[in-house]
Short mmCIF file of C-alpha atoms in Angstrom, two decimals:
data_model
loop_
_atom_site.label_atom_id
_atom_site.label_comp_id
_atom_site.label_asym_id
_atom_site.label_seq_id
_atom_site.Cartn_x
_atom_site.Cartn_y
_atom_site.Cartn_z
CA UNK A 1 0.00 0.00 0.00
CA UNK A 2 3.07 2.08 0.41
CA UNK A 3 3.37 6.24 2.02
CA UNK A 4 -0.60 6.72 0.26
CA UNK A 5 -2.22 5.00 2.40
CA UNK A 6 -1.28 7.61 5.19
CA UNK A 7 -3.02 10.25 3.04
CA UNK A 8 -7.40 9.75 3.15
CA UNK A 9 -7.93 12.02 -0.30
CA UNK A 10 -5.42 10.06 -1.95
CA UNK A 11 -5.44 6.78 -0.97
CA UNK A 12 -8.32 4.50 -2.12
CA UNK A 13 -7.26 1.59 0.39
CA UNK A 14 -7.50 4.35 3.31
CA UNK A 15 -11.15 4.98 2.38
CA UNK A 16 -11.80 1.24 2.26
CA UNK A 17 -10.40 0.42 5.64
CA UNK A 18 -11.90 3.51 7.67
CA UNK A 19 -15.20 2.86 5.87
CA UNK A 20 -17.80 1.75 8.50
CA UNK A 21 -20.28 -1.25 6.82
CA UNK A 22 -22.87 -0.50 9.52
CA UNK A 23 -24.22 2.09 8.22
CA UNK A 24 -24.82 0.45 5.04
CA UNK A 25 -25.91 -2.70 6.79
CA UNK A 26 -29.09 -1.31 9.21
CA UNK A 27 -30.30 -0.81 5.96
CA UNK A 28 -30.56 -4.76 5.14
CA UNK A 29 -34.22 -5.71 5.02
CA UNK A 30 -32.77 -9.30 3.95
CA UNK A 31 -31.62 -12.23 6.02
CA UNK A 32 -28.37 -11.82 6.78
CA UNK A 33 -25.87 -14.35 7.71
CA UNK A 34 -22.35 -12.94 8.92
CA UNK A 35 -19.57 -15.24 9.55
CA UNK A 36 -16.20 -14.39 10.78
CA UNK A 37 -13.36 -17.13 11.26
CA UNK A 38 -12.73 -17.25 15.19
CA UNK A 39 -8.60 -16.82 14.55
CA UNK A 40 -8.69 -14.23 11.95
CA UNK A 41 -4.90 -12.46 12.16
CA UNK A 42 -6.98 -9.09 9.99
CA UNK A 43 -9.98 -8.38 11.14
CA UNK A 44 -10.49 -7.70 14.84
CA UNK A 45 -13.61 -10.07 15.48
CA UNK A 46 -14.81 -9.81 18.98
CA UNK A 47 -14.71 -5.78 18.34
CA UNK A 48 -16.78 -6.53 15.05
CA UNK A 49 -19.36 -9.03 16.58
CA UNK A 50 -19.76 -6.07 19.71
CA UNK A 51 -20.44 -3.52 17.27
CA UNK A 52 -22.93 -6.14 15.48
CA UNK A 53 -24.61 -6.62 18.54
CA UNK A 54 -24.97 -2.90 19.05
CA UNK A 55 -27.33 -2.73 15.87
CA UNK A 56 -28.52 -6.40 16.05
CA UNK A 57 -32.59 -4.86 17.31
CA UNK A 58 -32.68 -3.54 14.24
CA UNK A 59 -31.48 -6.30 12.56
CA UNK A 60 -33.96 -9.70 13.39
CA UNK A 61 -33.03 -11.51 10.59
CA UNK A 62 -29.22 -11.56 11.35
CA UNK A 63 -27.24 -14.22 12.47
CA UNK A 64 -23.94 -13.79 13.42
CA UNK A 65 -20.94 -17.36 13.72
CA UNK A 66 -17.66 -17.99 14.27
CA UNK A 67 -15.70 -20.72 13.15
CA UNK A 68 -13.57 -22.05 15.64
CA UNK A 69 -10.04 -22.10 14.58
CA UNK A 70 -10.53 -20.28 10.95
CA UNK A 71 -8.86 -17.38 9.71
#
């Protein structure tokens, strides 16, 4: 990603990592099914499953796993 990802109007991988799904996702009127591997060395799971959690009355038809030992 190199020095441009320090730089939010130039760097398109900045935008994608500060941009926050949720706000995207209380919008869901489908079924959703999120999974997240248990051991995942990228994404910080127990801080994404809290902030799931946070929206998950709006949200019935979500269902949220972990796989044990996945990345």
């Amino acid at each position: 990603m190199g020095e441009t990802v320090r730089d939010r109007n130039q760097s398109g991988w900045r935008k994608e990592i500060e941009h926050d799904p949720l706000k995207t996702l209380v919008a869901v009127k489908a079924p959703m099914l999120v999974i997240y591997g248990a051991t995942d060395p990228v994404v910080p799971v127990a801080v994404s499953v809290d902030r799931l959690k946070t929206v998950s009355p709006r949200l019935p038809k979500m269902q949220v796993h972990l796989i044990a030992g996945a990345g």
